[in-house]
PDB file of C-alpha atoms in Angstrom:
ATOM      1  CA  ASP A   1       0.000   0.000   0.000  1.00  0.00           C
ATOM      2  CA  GLN A   2       1.365   3.398  -0.980  1.00  0.00           C
ATOM      3  CA  GLN A   3       2.419   5.423   2.038  1.00  0.00           C
ATOM      4  CA  VAL A   4       3.185   8.547   0.012  1.00  0.00           C
ATOM      5  CA  LYS A   5       0.754   9.482  -2.742  1.00  0.00           C
ATOM      6  CA  GLN A   6       0.956  12.076  -5.461  1.00  0.00           C
ATOM      7  CA  ASN A   7      -2.428  11.771  -7.105  1.00  0.00           C
ATOM      8  CA  SER A   8      -1.796  14.111 -10.024  1.00  0.00           C
ATOM      9  CA  PRO A   9       0.551  12.577 -12.602  1.00  0.00           C
ATOM     10  CA  SER A  10       0.812  15.899 -14.418  1.00  0.00           C
ATOM     11  CA  LEU A  11       0.139  19.616 -14.055  1.00  0.00           C
ATOM     12  CA  SER A  12       0.261  22.406 -16.611  1.00  0.00           C
ATOM     13  CA  VAL A  13       0.663  26.048 -15.550  1.00  0.00           C
ATOM     14  CA  GLN A  14       1.178  29.353 -17.327  1.00  0.00           C
ATOM     15  CA  GLU A  15       4.472  31.165 -16.781  1.00  0.00           C
ATOM     16  CA  GLY A  16       4.210  33.694 -13.960  1.00  0.00           C
ATOM     17  CA  ARG A  17       1.312  31.938 -12.252  1.00  0.00           C
ATOM     18  CA  ILE A  18       1.390  29.772  -9.141  1.00  0.00           C
ATOM     19  CA  SER A  19       2.109  26.032  -9.342  1.00  0.00           C
ATOM     20  CA  ILE A  20       0.701  23.899  -6.522  1.00  0.00           C
ATOM     21  CA  LEU A  21       1.840  20.302  -6.234  1.00  0.00           C
ATOM     22  CA  ASN A  22       0.140  18.064  -3.698  1.00  0.00           C
ATOM     23  CA  CYS A  23       1.153  15.032  -1.687  1.00  0.00           C
ATOM     24  CA  ASP A  24      -0.736  12.862   0.805  1.00  0.00           C
ATOM     25  CA  TYR A  25       0.696  10.372   3.267  1.00  0.00           C
ATOM     26  CA  THR A  26      -0.724   7.666   5.482  1.00  0.00           C
ATOM     27  CA  ASN A  27       1.965   6.966   8.100  1.00  0.00           C
ATOM     28  CA  SER A  28       1.603   9.168  11.178  1.00  0.00           C
ATOM     29  CA  MET A  29       5.204   8.312  12.168  1.00  0.00           C
ATOM     30  CA  PHE A  30       6.585  10.372   9.272  1.00  0.00           C
ATOM     31  CA  ASP A  31       8.404  13.357  10.749  1.00  0.00           C
ATOM     32  CA  TYR A  32      10.464  14.788   7.872  1.00  0.00           C
ATOM     33  CA  PHE A  33       9.195  15.653   4.406  1.00  0.00           C
ATOM     34  CA  LEU A  34      11.086  16.627   1.288  1.00  0.00           C
ATOM     35  CA  TRP A  35      10.501  17.710  -2.287  1.00  0.00           C
ATOM     36  CA  TYR A  36      12.841  16.729  -5.104  1.00  0.00           C
ATOM     37  CA  LYS A  37      12.968  17.983  -8.667  1.00  0.00           C
ATOM     38  CA  LYS A  38      14.082  15.791 -11.543  1.00  0.00           C
ATOM     39  CA  TYR A  39      15.013  16.710 -15.082  1.00  0.00           C
ATOM     40  CA  PRO A  40      15.258  14.003 -17.785  1.00  0.00           C
ATOM     41  CA  ALA A  41      18.539  12.061 -17.790  1.00  0.00           C
ATOM     42  CA  GLU A  42      19.580  13.576 -14.456  1.00  0.00           C
ATOM     43  CA  GLY A  43      19.304  12.464 -10.854  1.00  0.00           C
ATOM     44  CA  PRO A  44      16.729  13.968  -8.486  1.00  0.00           C
ATOM     45  CA  THR A  45      17.900  17.170  -6.832  1.00  0.00           C
ATOM     46  CA  PHE A  46      16.812  18.276  -3.397  1.00  0.00           C
ATOM     47  CA  LEU A  47      14.510  21.292  -3.410  1.00  0.00           C
ATOM     48  CA  ILE A  48      13.079  21.969   0.036  1.00  0.00           C
ATOM     49  CA  SER A  49      12.173  20.120   3.227  1.00  0.00           C
ATOM     50  CA  ILE A  50      10.027  20.546   6.309  1.00  0.00           C
ATOM     51  CA  SER A  51      10.051  19.002   9.754  1.00  0.00           C
ATOM     52  CA  SER A  52       6.811  17.806  11.316  1.00  0.00           C
ATOM     53  CA  ILE A  53       7.178  20.424  14.062  1.00  0.00           C
ATOM     54  CA  LYS A  54       6.579  23.158  11.464  1.00  0.00           C
ATOM     55  CA  ASP A  55       3.702  23.898   9.141  1.00  0.00           C
ATOM     56  CA  LYS A  56       5.516  26.056   6.592  1.00  0.00           C
ATOM     57  CA  ASN A  57       8.985  26.437   5.159  1.00  0.00           C
ATOM     58  CA  GLU A  58       9.979  28.937   2.504  1.00  0.00           C
ATOM     59  CA  ASP A  59      13.007  29.202   0.222  1.00  0.00           C
ATOM     60  CA  GLY A  60      12.816  31.877  -2.435  1.00  0.00           C
ATOM     61  CA  ARG A  61      10.049  31.017  -4.886  1.00  0.00           C
ATOM     62  CA  PHE A  62       9.391  27.678  -3.209  1.00  0.00           C
ATOM     63  CA  THR A  63       7.176  27.156  -0.155  1.00  0.00           C
ATOM     64  CA  VAL A  64       6.173  23.863   1.406  1.00  0.00           C
ATOM     65  CA  PHE A  65       3.083  23.632   3.592  1.00  0.00           C
ATOM     66  CA  LEU A  66       2.395  20.760   5.976  1.00  0.00           C
ATOM     67  CA  ASN A  67      -1.045  19.922   7.351  1.00  0.00           C
ATOM     68  CA  LYS A  68      -0.477  17.121   9.849  1.00  0.00           C
ATOM     69  CA  SER A  69      -4.119  16.614  10.744  1.00  0.00           C
ATOM     70  CA  ALA A  70      -4.955  16.027   7.079  1.00  0.00           C
ATOM     71  CA  LYS A  71      -1.662  14.170   6.419  1.00  0.00           C
ATOM     72  CA  HIS A  72      -1.125  16.455   3.467  1.00  0.00           C
ATOM     73  CA  LEU A  73       1.699  18.572   2.168  1.00  0.00           C
ATOM     74  CA  SER A  74       1.962  20.867  -0.791  1.00  0.00           C
ATOM     75  CA  LEU A  75       4.665  22.675  -2.722  1.00  0.00           C
ATOM     76  CA  HIS A  76       3.931  26.164  -4.018  1.00  0.00           C
ATOM     77  CA  ILE A  77       6.082  27.706  -6.730  1.00  0.00           C
ATOM     78  CA  VAL A  78       5.540  31.428  -7.248  1.00  0.00           C
ATOM     79  CA  PRO A  79       6.038  32.725  -9.873  1.00  0.00           C
ATOM     80  CA  SER A  80       6.405  29.651 -12.078  1.00  0.00           C
ATOM     81  CA  GLN A  81       9.089  29.741 -14.761  1.00  0.00           C
ATOM     82  CA  PRO A  82       9.636  27.541 -17.840  1.00  0.00           C
ATOM     83  CA  GLY A  83      12.819  26.192 -16.193  1.00  0.00           C
ATOM     84  CA  ASP A  84      10.650  24.749 -13.424  1.00  0.00           C
ATOM     85  CA  SER A  85       9.281  22.201 -15.909  1.00  0.00           C
ATOM     86  CA  ALA A  86      10.354  18.861 -14.432  1.00  0.00           C
ATOM     87  CA  VAL A  87       9.061  15.890 -12.451  1.00  0.00           C
ATOM     88  CA  TYR A  88       8.573  16.643  -8.765  1.00  0.00           C
ATOM     89  CA  PHE A  89       8.796  13.907  -6.149  1.00  0.00           C
ATOM     90  CA  CYS A  90       7.462  14.121  -2.632  1.00  0.00           C
ATOM     91  CA  ALA A  91       9.297  12.040  -0.005  1.00  0.00           C
ATOM     92  CA  ALA A  92       8.812  11.271   3.673  1.00  0.00           C
ATOM     93  CA  GLU A  93      10.956   9.784   6.424  1.00  0.00           C
ATOM     94  CA  ASP A  94       9.729   7.589   9.234  1.00  0.00           C
ATOM     95  CA  GLY A  95      11.349   8.903  12.390  1.00  0.00           C
ATOM     96  CA  GLY A  96      10.879   5.575  14.154  1.00  0.00           C
ATOM     97  CA  SER A  97      12.567   3.355  11.572  1.00  0.00           C
ATOM     98  CA  GLN A  98      15.977   3.220   9.947  1.00  0.00           C
ATOM     99  CA  GLY A  99      15.086   6.585   8.550  1.00  0.00           C
ATOM    100  CA  ASN A 100      14.763   5.657   4.912  1.00  0.00           C
ATOM    101  CA  LEU A 101      12.910   7.953   2.572  1.00  0.00           C
ATOM    102  CA  ILE A 102       9.669   6.796   0.959  1.00  0.00           C
ATOM    103  CA  PHE A 103       8.944   8.483  -2.376  1.00  0.00           C
ATOM    104  CA  GLY A 104       5.737   9.263  -4.190  1.00  0.00           C
ATOM    105  CA  LYS A 105       5.345   8.458  -7.884  1.00  0.00           C
ATOM    106  CA  GLY A 106       5.956  12.019  -8.984  1.00  0.00           C
ATOM    107  CA  THR A 107       4.075  14.828 -10.714  1.00  0.00           C
ATOM    108  CA  LYS A 108       5.243  16.166 -14.065  1.00  0.00           C
ATOM    109  CA  LEU A 109       5.003  19.955 -14.103  1.00  0.00           C
ATOM    110  CA  SER A 110       4.908  21.815 -17.401  1.00  0.00           C
ATOM    111  CA  VAL A 111       5.242  25.597 -17.291  1.00  0.00           C
ATOM    112  CA  LYS A 112       4.180  27.180 -20.564  1.00  0.00           C
ATOM    113  CA  PRO A 113       5.619  30.508 -21.724  1.00  0.00           C
TER     114      PRO A 113
ATOM    115  CA  ASN B   1      33.011  18.892  -5.870  1.00  0.00           C
ATOM    116  CA  ALA B   2      31.703  15.845  -7.741  1.00  0.00           C
ATOM    117  CA  GLY B   3      29.057  14.740  -5.182  1.00  0.00           C
ATOM    118  CA  VAL B   4      27.745  11.272  -6.074  1.00  0.00           C
ATOM    119  CA  THR B   5      29.306   9.616  -9.121  1.00  0.00           C
ATOM    120  CA  GLN B   6      27.809   6.574 -10.831  1.00  0.00           C
ATOM    121  CA  THR B   7      29.339   4.379 -13.504  1.00  0.00           C
ATOM    122  CA  PRO B   8      28.483   3.344 -16.118  1.00  0.00           C
ATOM    123  CA  LYS B   9      25.868   5.778 -17.429  1.00  0.00           C
ATOM    124  CA  PHE B  10      24.352   3.237 -19.817  1.00  0.00           C
ATOM    125  CA  GLN B  11      24.506  -0.545 -20.061  1.00  0.00           C
ATOM    126  CA  VAL B  12      22.827  -3.207 -22.168  1.00  0.00           C
ATOM    127  CA  LEU B  13      22.883  -6.783 -20.887  1.00  0.00           C
ATOM    128  CA  LYS B  14      21.552 -10.060 -22.158  1.00  0.00           C
ATOM    129  CA  THR B  15      19.372 -12.139 -19.839  1.00  0.00           C
ATOM    130  CA  GLY B  16      21.560 -14.120 -17.458  1.00  0.00           C
ATOM    131  CA  GLN B  17      24.595 -11.852 -17.668  1.00  0.00           C
ATOM    132  CA  SER B  18      26.010 -10.239 -14.570  1.00  0.00           C
ATOM    133  CA  MET B  19      27.296  -6.768 -13.878  1.00  0.00           C
ATOM    134  CA  THR B  20      28.204  -4.371 -11.081  1.00  0.00           C
ATOM    135  CA  LEU B  21      27.026  -0.786 -10.861  1.00  0.00           C
ATOM    136  CA  GLN B  22      29.544   1.456  -9.140  1.00  0.00           C
ATOM    137  CA  CYS B  23      28.846   4.431  -6.895  1.00  0.00           C
ATOM    138  CA  ALA B  24      31.180   6.766  -5.050  1.00  0.00           C
ATOM    139  CA  GLN B  25      30.553   9.909  -2.995  1.00  0.00           C
ATOM    140  CA  ASP B  26      33.020  12.540  -1.877  1.00  0.00           C
ATOM    141  CA  MET B  27      30.856  14.311   0.710  1.00  0.00           C
ATOM    142  CA  ASN B  28      31.985  12.207   3.698  1.00  0.00           C
ATOM    143  CA  HIS B  29      28.438  10.874   4.089  1.00  0.00           C
ATOM    144  CA  ASN B  30      27.917   7.838   6.290  1.00  0.00           C
ATOM    145  CA  SER B  31      24.767   6.430   4.645  1.00  0.00           C
ATOM    146  CA  MET B  32      24.389   5.265   1.065  1.00  0.00           C
ATOM    147  CA  TYR B  33      21.412   3.961  -0.935  1.00  0.00           C
ATOM    148  CA  TRP B  34      20.427   2.282  -4.191  1.00  0.00           C
ATOM    149  CA  TYR B  35      17.077   3.126  -5.779  1.00  0.00           C
ATOM    150  CA  ARG B  36      15.470   2.105  -9.022  1.00  0.00           C
ATOM    151  CA  GLN B  37      13.068   4.247 -11.016  1.00  0.00           C
ATOM    152  CA  ASP B  38      10.484   2.718 -13.304  1.00  0.00           C
ATOM    153  CA  PRO B  39       7.774   4.544 -15.283  1.00  0.00           C
ATOM    154  CA  GLY B  40       4.779   5.287 -13.057  1.00  0.00           C
ATOM    155  CA  MET B  41       6.461   3.707 -10.023  1.00  0.00           C
ATOM    156  CA  GLY B  42       8.482   6.499  -8.505  1.00  0.00           C
ATOM    157  CA  LEU B  43      11.738   5.698  -6.721  1.00  0.00           C
ATOM    158  CA  ARG B  44      11.924   2.373  -4.896  1.00  0.00           C
ATOM    159  CA  LEU B  45      14.655   1.453  -2.431  1.00  0.00           C
ATOM    160  CA  ILE B  46      16.657  -1.662  -3.324  1.00  0.00           C
ATOM    161  CA  TYR B  47      19.340  -1.751  -0.613  1.00  0.00           C
ATOM    162  CA  TYR B  48      20.924   0.684   1.770  1.00  0.00           C
ATOM    163  CA  SER B  49      23.956   0.991   3.996  1.00  0.00           C
ATOM    164  CA  ALA B  50      23.287   3.042   7.110  1.00  0.00           C
ATOM    165  CA  SER B  51      27.002   3.131   7.932  1.00  0.00           C
ATOM    166  CA  GLU B  52      30.245   1.602   6.747  1.00  0.00           C
ATOM    167  CA  GLY B  53      30.171  -2.123   7.392  1.00  0.00           C
ATOM    168  CA  THR B  54      26.387  -2.540   7.353  1.00  0.00           C
ATOM    169  CA  THR B  55      23.909  -3.246   4.569  1.00  0.00           C
ATOM    170  CA  ASP B  56      20.167  -3.898   4.656  1.00  0.00           C
ATOM    171  CA  LYS B  57      17.368  -4.745   2.272  1.00  0.00           C
ATOM    172  CA  GLY B  58      14.958  -2.152   1.079  1.00  0.00           C
ATOM    173  CA  GLU B  59      11.596  -2.507  -0.642  1.00  0.00           C
ATOM    174  CA  VAL B  60      12.725  -4.433  -3.767  1.00  0.00           C
ATOM    175  CA  PRO B  61      15.976  -6.366  -3.015  1.00  0.00           C
ATOM    176  CA  ASN B  62      15.338  -9.596  -4.963  1.00  0.00           C
ATOM    177  CA  GLY B  63      17.912 -10.262  -7.676  1.00  0.00           C
ATOM    178  CA  TYR B  64      20.468  -7.821  -6.282  1.00  0.00           C
ATOM    179  CA  ASN B  65      23.444  -7.823  -3.946  1.00  0.00           C
ATOM    180  CA  VAL B  66      25.415  -4.906  -2.559  1.00  0.00           C
ATOM    181  CA  SER B  67      28.854  -4.222  -1.130  1.00  0.00           C
ATOM    182  CA  ARG B  68      29.845  -1.254   1.007  1.00  0.00           C
ATOM    183  CA  LEU B  69      33.491  -1.284  -0.018  1.00  0.00           C
ATOM    184  CA  ASN B  70      34.495   1.629   2.225  1.00  0.00           C
ATOM    185  CA  LYS B  71      32.928   4.869   3.408  1.00  0.00           C
ATOM    186  CA  ARG B  72      32.979   6.353  -0.099  1.00  0.00           C
ATOM    187  CA  GLU B  73      31.874   3.432  -2.269  1.00  0.00           C
ATOM    188  CA  PHE B  74      28.694   1.351  -2.481  1.00  0.00           C
ATOM    189  CA  SER B  75      28.236  -1.088  -5.373  1.00  0.00           C
ATOM    190  CA  LEU B  76      25.153  -2.899  -6.658  1.00  0.00           C
ATOM    191  CA  ARG B  77      25.518  -6.287  -8.328  1.00  0.00           C
ATOM    192  CA  LEU B  78      23.131  -8.130 -10.609  1.00  0.00           C
ATOM    193  CA  GLU B  79      24.223 -11.778 -10.606  1.00  0.00           C
ATOM    194  CA  SER B  80      21.875 -12.973 -13.352  1.00  0.00           C
ATOM    195  CA  ALA B  81      20.111 -10.125 -15.080  1.00  0.00           C
ATOM    196  CA  ALA B  82      16.429 -10.418 -16.018  1.00  0.00           C
ATOM    197  CA  PRO B  83      14.296  -8.209 -18.306  1.00  0.00           C
ATOM    198  CA  SER B  84      12.357  -7.089 -15.191  1.00  0.00           C
ATOM    199  CA  GLN B  85      15.555  -5.379 -14.026  1.00  0.00           C
ATOM    200  CA  THR B  86      15.462  -2.981 -16.966  1.00  0.00           C
ATOM    201  CA  SER B  87      15.324   0.336 -15.141  1.00  0.00           C
ATOM    202  CA  VAL B  88      17.189   3.480 -14.222  1.00  0.00           C
ATOM    203  CA  TYR B  89      19.302   2.979 -11.112  1.00  0.00           C
ATOM    204  CA  PHE B  90      20.168   5.831  -8.772  1.00  0.00           C
ATOM    205  CA  CYS B  91      22.726   5.847  -6.018  1.00  0.00           C
ATOM    206  CA  ALA B  92      22.316   8.349  -3.193  1.00  0.00           C
ATOM    207  CA  SER B  93      24.040   9.337   0.021  1.00  0.00           C
ATOM    208  CA  ARG B  94      23.303  11.389   3.097  1.00  0.00           C
ATOM    209  CA  LEU B  95      24.830  12.358   6.418  1.00  0.00           C
ATOM    210  CA  ARG B  96      22.769  10.756   9.155  1.00  0.00           C
ATOM    211  CA  GLY B  97      23.134  12.025  12.666  1.00  0.00           C
ATOM    212  CA  ALA B  98      21.300  14.150  15.188  1.00  0.00           C
ATOM    213  CA  TYR B  99      19.673  16.243  12.484  1.00  0.00           C
ATOM    214  CA  LYS B 100      17.628  15.287   9.465  1.00  0.00           C
ATOM    215  CA  SER B 101      19.296  15.787   6.118  1.00  0.00           C
ATOM    216  CA  PRO B 102      18.330  15.219   2.474  1.00  0.00           C
ATOM    217  CA  LEU B 103      19.581  12.529   0.140  1.00  0.00           C
ATOM    218  CA  HIS B 104      21.988  13.542  -2.597  1.00  0.00           C
ATOM    219  CA  PHE B 105      21.604  11.569  -5.811  1.00  0.00           C
ATOM    220  CA  GLY B 106      23.904  10.608  -8.655  1.00  0.00           C
ATOM    221  CA  ASN B 107      22.826  11.007 -12.284  1.00  0.00           C
ATOM    222  CA  GLY B 108      21.822   7.388 -12.696  1.00  0.00           C
ATOM    223  CA  THR B 109      22.674   4.278 -14.695  1.00  0.00           C
ATOM    224  CA  ARG B 110      20.224   3.365 -17.442  1.00  0.00           C
ATOM    225  CA  LEU B 111      20.169  -0.430 -17.706  1.00  0.00           C
ATOM    226  CA  THR B 112      18.442  -2.449 -20.429  1.00  0.00           C
ATOM    227  CA  VAL B 113      18.204  -6.228 -20.170  1.00  0.00           C
ATOM    228  CA  THR B 114      17.227  -7.999 -23.403  1.00  0.00           C
TER     229      THR B 114
END
């Protein structure tokens, strides 16, 4: 059973607008959440993370929101740029285990000029 | 600073052949990981090494073996390749300690088994 779910396989946004990528999780032991960005033929690169003791973390154009009661996190990109077009993976770490990251299946973001 | 380096970048094998995927990191990280990425499946953990001298199975370990050669290097071996092992393989590392930290990934090895 998937513990980390990204229910939208793809998302298309106009340049300059906001991109919102969503992620749901089922394991209440998850205490660290991350977003990765992946371009074709490259490895995933770390984008932003959030600890379960926070509900928001911001880094430039990227903001991650965590709603623990809903077991939901989202990544906001404002303003979106064509270079943001990539696959975005949500990941979560179980604080009670060996600490391995569990990844979602990814959402492909296309930002159109 | 090279980060995580994987070799080879591409490989084609026939069913039953064996090969070793190499991975090295220069960030002095203590933990290293092997993931595979398949279309529509995300990233799935094959094996990991929490520290030098230890290795453990992940979500999809069947058909693979690993060796943590030293702190820098973590190799993945396919003893008898099968078409189901056609995938993109990513090595990753992180510094595990008192604080949470992200994984750093290599650029992957694209493997095709015919």
